[in-house]
Short mmCIF file of C-alpha atoms and ligand atoms in Angstrom, two decimals:
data_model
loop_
_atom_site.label_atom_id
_atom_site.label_comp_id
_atom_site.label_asym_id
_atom_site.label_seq_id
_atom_site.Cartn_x
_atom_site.Cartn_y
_atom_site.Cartn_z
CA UNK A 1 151.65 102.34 70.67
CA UNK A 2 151.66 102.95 74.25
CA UNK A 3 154.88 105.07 75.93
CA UNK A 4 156.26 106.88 78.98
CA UNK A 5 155.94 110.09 78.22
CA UNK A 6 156.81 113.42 79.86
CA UNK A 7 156.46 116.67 78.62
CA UNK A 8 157.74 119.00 81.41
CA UNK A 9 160.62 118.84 83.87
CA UNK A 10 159.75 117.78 87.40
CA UNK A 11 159.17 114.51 89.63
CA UNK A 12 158.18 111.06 88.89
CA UNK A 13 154.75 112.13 88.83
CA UNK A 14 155.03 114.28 85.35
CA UNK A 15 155.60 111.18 83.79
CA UNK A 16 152.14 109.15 81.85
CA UNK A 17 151.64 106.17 79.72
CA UNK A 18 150.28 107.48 76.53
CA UNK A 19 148.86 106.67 73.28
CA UNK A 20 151.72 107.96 70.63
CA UNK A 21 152.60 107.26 67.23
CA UNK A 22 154.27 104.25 66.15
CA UNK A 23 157.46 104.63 64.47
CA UNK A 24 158.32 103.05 60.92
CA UNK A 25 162.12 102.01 60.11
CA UNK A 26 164.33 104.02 57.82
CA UNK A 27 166.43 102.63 55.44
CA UNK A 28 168.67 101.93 57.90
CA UNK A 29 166.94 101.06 60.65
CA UNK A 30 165.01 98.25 62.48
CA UNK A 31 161.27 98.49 64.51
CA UNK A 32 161.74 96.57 67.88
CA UNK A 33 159.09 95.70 69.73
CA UNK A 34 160.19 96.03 73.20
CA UNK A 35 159.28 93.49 75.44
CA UNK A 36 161.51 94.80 78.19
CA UNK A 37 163.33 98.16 79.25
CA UNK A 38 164.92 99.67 82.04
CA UNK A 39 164.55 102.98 84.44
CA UNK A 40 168.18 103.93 85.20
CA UNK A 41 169.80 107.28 87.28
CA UNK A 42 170.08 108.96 84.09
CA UNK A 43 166.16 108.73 83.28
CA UNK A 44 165.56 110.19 87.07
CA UNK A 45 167.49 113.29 85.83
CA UNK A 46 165.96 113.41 82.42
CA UNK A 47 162.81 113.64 84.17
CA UNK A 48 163.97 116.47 86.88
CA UNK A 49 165.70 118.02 83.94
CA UNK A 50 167.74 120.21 87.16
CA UNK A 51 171.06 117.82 87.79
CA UNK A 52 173.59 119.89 86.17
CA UNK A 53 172.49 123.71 84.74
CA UNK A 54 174.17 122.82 81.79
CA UNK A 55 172.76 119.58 81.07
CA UNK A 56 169.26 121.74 79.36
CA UNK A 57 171.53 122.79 76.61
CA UNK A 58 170.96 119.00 75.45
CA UNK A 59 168.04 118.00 76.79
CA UNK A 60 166.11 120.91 76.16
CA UNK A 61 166.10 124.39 77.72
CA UNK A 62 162.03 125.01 79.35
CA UNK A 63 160.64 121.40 78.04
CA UNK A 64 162.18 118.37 77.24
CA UNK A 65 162.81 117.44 73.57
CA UNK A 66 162.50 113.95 73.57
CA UNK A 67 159.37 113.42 75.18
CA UNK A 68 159.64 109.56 75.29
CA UNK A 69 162.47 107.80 78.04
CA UNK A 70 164.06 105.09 78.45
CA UNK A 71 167.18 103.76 76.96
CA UNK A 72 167.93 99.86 77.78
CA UNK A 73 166.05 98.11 75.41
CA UNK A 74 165.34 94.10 74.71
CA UNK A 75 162.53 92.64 72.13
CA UNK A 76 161.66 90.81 68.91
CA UNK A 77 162.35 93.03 65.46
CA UNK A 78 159.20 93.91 64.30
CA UNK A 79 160.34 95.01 60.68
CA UNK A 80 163.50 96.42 58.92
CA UNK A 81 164.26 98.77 56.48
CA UNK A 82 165.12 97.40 53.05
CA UNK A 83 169.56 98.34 53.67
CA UNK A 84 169.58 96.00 56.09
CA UNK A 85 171.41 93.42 56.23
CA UNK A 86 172.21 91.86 59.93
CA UNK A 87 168.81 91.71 61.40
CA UNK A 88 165.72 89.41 60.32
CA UNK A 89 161.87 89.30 61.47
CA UNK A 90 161.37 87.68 64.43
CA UNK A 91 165.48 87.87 65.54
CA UNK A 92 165.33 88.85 69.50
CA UNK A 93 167.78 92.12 69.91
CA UNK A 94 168.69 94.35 72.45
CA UNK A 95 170.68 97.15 73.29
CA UNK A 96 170.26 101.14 73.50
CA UNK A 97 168.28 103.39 71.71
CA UNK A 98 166.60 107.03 73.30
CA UNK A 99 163.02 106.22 73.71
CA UNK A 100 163.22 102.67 74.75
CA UNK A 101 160.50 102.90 77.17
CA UNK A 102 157.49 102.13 74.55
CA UNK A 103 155.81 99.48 72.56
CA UNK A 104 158.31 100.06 69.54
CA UNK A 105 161.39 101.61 68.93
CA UNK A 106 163.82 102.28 66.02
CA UNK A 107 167.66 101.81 65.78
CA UNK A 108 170.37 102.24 62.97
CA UNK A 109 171.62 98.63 62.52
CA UNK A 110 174.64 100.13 62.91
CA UNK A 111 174.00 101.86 66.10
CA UNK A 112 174.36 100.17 69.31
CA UNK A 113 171.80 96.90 68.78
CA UNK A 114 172.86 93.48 68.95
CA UNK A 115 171.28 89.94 68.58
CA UNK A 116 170.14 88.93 72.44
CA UNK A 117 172.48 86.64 74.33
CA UNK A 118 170.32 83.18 73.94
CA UNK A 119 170.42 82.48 77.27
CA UNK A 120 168.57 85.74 78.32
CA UNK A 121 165.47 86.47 78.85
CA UNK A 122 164.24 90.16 78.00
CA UNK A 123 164.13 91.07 81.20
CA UNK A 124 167.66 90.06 81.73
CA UNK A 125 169.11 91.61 78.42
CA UNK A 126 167.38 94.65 79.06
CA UNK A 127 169.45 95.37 82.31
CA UNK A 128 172.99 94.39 80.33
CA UNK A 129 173.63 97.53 78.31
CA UNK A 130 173.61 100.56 80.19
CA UNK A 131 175.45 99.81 83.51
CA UNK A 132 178.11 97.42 81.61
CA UNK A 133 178.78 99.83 78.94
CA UNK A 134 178.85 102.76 81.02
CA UNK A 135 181.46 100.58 83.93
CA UNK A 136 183.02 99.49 80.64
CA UNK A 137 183.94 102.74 78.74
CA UNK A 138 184.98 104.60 82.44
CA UNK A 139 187.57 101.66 83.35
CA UNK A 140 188.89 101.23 79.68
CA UNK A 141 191.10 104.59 79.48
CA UNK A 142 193.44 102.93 82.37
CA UNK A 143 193.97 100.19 81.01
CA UNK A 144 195.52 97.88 81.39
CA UNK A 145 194.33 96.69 84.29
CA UNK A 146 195.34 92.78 84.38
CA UNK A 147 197.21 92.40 88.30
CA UNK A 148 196.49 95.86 89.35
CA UNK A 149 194.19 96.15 92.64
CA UNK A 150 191.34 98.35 92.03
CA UNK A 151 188.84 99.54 94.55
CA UNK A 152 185.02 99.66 93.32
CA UNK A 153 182.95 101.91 95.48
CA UNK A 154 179.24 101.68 94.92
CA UNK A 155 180.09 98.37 93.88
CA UNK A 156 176.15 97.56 93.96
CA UNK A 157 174.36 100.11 91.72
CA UNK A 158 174.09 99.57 88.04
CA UNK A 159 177.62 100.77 87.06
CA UNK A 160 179.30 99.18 90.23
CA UNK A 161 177.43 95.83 89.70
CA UNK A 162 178.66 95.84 86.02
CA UNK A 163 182.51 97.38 87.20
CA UNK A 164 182.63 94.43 89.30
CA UNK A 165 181.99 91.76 86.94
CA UNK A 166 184.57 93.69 84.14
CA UNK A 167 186.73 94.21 86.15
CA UNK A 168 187.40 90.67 87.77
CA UNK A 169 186.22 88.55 84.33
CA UNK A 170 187.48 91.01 81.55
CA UNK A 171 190.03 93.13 82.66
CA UNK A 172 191.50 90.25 85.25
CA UNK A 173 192.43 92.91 88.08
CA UNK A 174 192.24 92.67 91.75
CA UNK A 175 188.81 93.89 92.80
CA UNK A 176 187.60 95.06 96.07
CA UNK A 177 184.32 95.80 96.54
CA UNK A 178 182.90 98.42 98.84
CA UNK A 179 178.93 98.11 99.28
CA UNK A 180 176.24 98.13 102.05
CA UNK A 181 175.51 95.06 104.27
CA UNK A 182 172.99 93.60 101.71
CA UNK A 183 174.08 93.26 98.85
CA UNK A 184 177.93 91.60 100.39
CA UNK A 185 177.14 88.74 99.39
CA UNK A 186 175.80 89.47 95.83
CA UNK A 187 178.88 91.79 95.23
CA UNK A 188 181.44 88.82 95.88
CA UNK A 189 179.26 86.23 94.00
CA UNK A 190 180.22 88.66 90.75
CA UNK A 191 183.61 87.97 91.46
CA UNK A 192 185.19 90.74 93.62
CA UNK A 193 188.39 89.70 95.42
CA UNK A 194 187.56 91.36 98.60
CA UNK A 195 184.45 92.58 99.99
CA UNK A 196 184.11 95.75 102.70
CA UNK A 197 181.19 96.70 103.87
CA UNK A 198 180.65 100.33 103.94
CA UNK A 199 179.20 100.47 106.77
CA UNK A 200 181.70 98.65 109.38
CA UNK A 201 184.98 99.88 107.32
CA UNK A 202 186.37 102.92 105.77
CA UNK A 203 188.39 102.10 103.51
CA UNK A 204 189.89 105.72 103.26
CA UNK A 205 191.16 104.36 106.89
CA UNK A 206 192.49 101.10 106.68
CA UNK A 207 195.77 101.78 105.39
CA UNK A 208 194.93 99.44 102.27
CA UNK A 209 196.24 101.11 98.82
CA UNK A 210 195.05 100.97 95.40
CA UNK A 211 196.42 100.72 91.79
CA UNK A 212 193.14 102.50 91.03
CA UNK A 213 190.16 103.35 92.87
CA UNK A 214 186.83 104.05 90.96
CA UNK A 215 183.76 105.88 92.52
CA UNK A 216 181.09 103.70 90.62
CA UNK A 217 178.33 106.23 92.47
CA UNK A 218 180.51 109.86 92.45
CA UNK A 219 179.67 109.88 96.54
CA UNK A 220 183.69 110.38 97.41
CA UNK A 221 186.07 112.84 96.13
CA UNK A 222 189.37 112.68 94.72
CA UNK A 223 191.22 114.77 97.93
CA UNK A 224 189.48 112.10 100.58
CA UNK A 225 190.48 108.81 98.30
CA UNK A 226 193.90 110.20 97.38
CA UNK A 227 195.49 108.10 100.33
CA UNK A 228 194.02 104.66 99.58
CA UNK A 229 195.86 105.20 96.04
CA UNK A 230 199.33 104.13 95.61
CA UNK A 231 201.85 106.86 93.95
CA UNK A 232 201.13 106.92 90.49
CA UNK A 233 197.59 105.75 91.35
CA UNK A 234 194.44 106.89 89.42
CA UNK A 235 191.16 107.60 91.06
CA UNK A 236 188.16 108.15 88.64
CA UNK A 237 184.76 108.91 89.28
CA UNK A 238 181.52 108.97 87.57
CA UNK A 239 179.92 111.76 89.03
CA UNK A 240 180.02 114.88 86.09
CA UNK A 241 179.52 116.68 89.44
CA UNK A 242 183.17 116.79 90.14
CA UNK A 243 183.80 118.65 87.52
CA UNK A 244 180.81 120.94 87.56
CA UNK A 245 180.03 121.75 91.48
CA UNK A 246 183.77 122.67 92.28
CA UNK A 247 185.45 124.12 89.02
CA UNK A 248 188.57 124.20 91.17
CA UNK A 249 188.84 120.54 91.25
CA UNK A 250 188.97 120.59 87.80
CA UNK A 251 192.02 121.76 88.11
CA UNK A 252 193.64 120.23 90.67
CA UNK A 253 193.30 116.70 89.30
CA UNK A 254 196.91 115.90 90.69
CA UNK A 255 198.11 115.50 94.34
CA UNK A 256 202.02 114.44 93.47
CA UNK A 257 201.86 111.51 91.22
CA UNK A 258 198.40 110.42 91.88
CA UNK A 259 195.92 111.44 89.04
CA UNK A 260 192.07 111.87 89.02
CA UNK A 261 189.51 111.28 86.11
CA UNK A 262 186.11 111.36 85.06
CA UNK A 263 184.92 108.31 83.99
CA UNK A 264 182.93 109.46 80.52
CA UNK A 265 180.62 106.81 79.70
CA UNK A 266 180.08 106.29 75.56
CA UNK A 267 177.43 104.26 74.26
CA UNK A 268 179.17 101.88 71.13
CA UNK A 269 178.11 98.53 69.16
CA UNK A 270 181.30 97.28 69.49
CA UNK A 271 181.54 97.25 73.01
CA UNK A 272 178.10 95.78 72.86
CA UNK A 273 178.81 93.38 71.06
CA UNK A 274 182.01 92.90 73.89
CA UNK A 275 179.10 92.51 76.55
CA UNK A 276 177.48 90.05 74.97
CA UNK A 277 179.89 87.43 74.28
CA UNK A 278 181.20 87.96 77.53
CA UNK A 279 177.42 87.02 78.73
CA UNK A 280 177.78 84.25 76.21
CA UNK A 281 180.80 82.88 77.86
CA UNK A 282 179.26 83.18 81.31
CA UNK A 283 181.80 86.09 82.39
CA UNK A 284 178.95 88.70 82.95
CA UNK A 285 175.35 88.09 83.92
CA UNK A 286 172.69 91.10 84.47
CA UNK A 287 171.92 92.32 88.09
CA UNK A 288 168.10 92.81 88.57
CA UNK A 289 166.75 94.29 92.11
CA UNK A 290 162.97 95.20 90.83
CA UNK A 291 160.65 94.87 87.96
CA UNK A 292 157.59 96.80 87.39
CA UNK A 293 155.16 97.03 84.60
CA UNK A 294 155.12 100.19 82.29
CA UNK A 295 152.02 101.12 83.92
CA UNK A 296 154.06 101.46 87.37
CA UNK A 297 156.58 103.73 85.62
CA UNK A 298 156.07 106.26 88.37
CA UNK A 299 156.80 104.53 91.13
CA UNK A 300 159.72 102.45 89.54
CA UNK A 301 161.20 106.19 88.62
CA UNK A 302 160.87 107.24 92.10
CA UNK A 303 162.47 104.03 93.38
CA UNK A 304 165.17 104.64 91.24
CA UNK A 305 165.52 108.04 92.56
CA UNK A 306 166.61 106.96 95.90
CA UNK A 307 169.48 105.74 94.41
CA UNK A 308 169.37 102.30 96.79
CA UNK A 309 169.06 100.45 94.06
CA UNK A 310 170.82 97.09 93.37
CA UNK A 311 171.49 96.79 90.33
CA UNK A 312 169.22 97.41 87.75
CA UNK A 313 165.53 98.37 87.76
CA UNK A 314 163.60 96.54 84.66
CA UNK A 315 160.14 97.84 83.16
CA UNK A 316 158.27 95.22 81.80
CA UNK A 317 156.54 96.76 78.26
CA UNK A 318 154.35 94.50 76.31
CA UNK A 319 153.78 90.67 76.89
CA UNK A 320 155.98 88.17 74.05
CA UNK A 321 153.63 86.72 72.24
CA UNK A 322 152.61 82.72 72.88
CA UNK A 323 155.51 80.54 71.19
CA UNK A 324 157.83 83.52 72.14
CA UNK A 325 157.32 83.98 76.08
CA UNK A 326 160.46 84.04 77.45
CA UNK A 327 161.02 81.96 80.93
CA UNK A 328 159.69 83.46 84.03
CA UNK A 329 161.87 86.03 85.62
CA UNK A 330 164.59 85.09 87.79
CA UNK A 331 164.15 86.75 91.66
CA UNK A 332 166.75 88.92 92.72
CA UNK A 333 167.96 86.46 95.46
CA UNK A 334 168.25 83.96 92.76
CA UNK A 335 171.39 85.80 91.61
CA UNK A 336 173.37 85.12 94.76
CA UNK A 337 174.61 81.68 94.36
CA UNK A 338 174.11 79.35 97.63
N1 NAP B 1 179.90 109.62 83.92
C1 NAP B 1 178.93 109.18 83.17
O1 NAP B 1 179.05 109.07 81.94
C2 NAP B 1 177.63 108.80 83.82
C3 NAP B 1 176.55 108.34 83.05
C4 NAP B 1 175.38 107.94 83.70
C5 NAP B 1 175.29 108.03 85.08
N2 NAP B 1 176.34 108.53 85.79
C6 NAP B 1 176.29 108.65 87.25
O2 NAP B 1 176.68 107.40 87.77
C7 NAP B 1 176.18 107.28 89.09
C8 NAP B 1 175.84 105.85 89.35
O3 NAP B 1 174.79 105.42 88.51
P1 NAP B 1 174.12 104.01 88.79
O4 NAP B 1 173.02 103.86 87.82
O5 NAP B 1 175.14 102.94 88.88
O6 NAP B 1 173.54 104.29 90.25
P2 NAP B 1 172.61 103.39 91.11
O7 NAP B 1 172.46 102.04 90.50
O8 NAP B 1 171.37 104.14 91.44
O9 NAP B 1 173.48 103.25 92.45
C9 NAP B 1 172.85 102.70 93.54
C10 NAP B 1 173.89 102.17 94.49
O10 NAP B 1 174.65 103.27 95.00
C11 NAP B 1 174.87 103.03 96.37
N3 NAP B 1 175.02 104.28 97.10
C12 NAP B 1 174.13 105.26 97.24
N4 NAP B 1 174.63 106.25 98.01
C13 NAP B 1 175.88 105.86 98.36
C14 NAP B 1 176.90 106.44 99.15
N5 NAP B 1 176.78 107.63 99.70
N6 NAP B 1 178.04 105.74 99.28
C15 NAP B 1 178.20 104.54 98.70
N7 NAP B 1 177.28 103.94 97.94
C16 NAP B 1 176.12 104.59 97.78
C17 NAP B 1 173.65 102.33 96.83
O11 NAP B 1 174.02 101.57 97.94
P3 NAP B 1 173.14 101.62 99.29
O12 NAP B 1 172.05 100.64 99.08
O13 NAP B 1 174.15 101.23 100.29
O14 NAP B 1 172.66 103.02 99.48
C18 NAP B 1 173.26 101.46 95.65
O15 NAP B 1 173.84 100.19 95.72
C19 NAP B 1 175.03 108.25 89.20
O16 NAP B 1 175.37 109.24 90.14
C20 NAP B 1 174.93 108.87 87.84
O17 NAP B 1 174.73 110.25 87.93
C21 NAP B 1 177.49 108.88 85.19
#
């Protein structure tokens, strides 16, 4: 089958398509074929391998250990293993499995897979589960959140776009949005309260105060935000960088009653399964800004890299077959509602 594969650290350009094995289901397990994945921040600094010092403990110390990326994943199961019990040939599934980015790919049934929203194409479900469950597995530890005002910033990346929609739809807070000019309108149309646009307001400024605050992009800190938050307010951001880059802020995760966080993202079937009903419900809908094809994987990585993105960036892996094709792909500015 053909995959993105890299075999050293370093930019987009280390990455190839390549012939590699295919791989056959366990017991346990089902064989996707992916129709659809996804190039997210957290492939950019699989490939760089250089984010955190720390982070080569996991990913492997002079070359990476998994060789294949991607994560997001949306196809057709291919085959399963004889244990299992909720997945048939031919059901369409998606969800999030380490080496998405290829023809085929395994997961546990009971790992974090789920039958595709209907009304999804696989370009669409591939760009659900890694922003939403990420937005949703930072925001649950405060909850609840039903009434309270919270402030998204980065409210247009893949974790802001999904924070948004939780946050307004699911959790039923308060949400105010801060974004660039662009994407303003996109941002309210997911159903934030309030929109400021990062550019004309600082809303560290404006005298406005939070119940929480939530740095969906880890570009603020916890001492600049502290007096947007009201006392006993909690800021939490996503950047691991907070922790790392200034150990003393570790420690000072207090200033009187206000409280800081790090958002730790977990990766869960339940929660999945969450997502997908609300998509089913029409209380979340994926974000897409670009698709490329996995032959472009090099310049969709380096796109990512810029972190500009909207949304979610979607790699487009093997054709459905006839009878299967799902409906063409919805534009980006399709999303915003007239
Ligand atoms: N804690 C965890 O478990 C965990 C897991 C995975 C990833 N992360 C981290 O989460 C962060 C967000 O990931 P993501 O995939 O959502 O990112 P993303 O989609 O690449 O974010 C892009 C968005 O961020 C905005 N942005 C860029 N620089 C900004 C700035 N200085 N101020 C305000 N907005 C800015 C961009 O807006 P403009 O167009 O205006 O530039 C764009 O809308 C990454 O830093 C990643 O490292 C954390």
């Amino acid at each position: 089958m053909r995959a993105v594969v890299h075999d050293r650290y370093g930019p987009p350009e280390v990455l190839r398509v390549a012939e590699v094995e295919r791989p056959a289901p366990k017991e346990d397990e089902v064989l996707v074929r992916v129709h659809a994945s996804t190039v997210t921040r957290g492939d950019t600094m699989l490939v760089r391998g250089v984010e955190y010092r720390f982070t080569r403990l996991f990913t492997g110390i002079r070359r990476p250990r998994q060789t294949i990326l991607g994560s997001d994943f949306a196809g057709r199961v291919e085959d399963v293993g004889a244990a299992v019990t909720e997945f048939r040939i031919g059901d369409e599934a998606f969800g999030i499995e380490g080496g998405a980015n290829a023809e085929y790919v395994t997961a546990r049934e009971s790992g974090v897979i789920a039958q595709k929203p209907t009304g999804l194409t696989y370009e669409e479900a591939a760009a659900i589960p890694d922003g939403s469950l990420l937005a949703l597995t930072c925001l649950r530890p405060v909850y609840p959140l039903r009434g309270k005002s919270v402030l998204v910033y980065g409210a247009a990346g893949s974790i802001g776009t999904a924070a948004v929609q939780l946050l307004a739809h699911h959790f039923e807070a308060e949400v105010t949005a801060v974004c660039d000019t662009k994407d303003v309108e996109l941002v309210r149309s997911l159903g934030a309260r309030n929109v400021l646009d990062r550019f004309r307001e600082d809303f560290t400024k404006n005298g406005k105060t939070y119940d929480v605050i939530f740095d969906a992009v880890g570009k603020h800190s916890f001492r600049h935000c502290r007096r947007s938050l009201k006392p006993r307010g909690i800021y939490i951001t996503v950047d691991l960088g907070f922790m790392y880059h200034v150990p003393l802020v570790a420690l000072i995760t207090r200033f009187g009653s206000r409280r800081a966080k790090l958002g730790i993202g977990r990766y869960r079937r339940k929660d999945l399964l969450l997502i997908k009903e609300l998509v089913d419900t029409g209380k979340y809908r994926p974000v897409i800004d670009r698709r490329y094809a996995l032959d472009e994987v090099v310049e969709a990585t380096r796109y990512v890299g810029t972190g500009q993105k909207t949304g979610n960036v979607v790699l487009r892996v093997s054709e459905a077959a006839p009878g299967e094709r799902p409906e063409p792909a919805a534009k980006h500015e399709e999303q915003v509602p007239t």
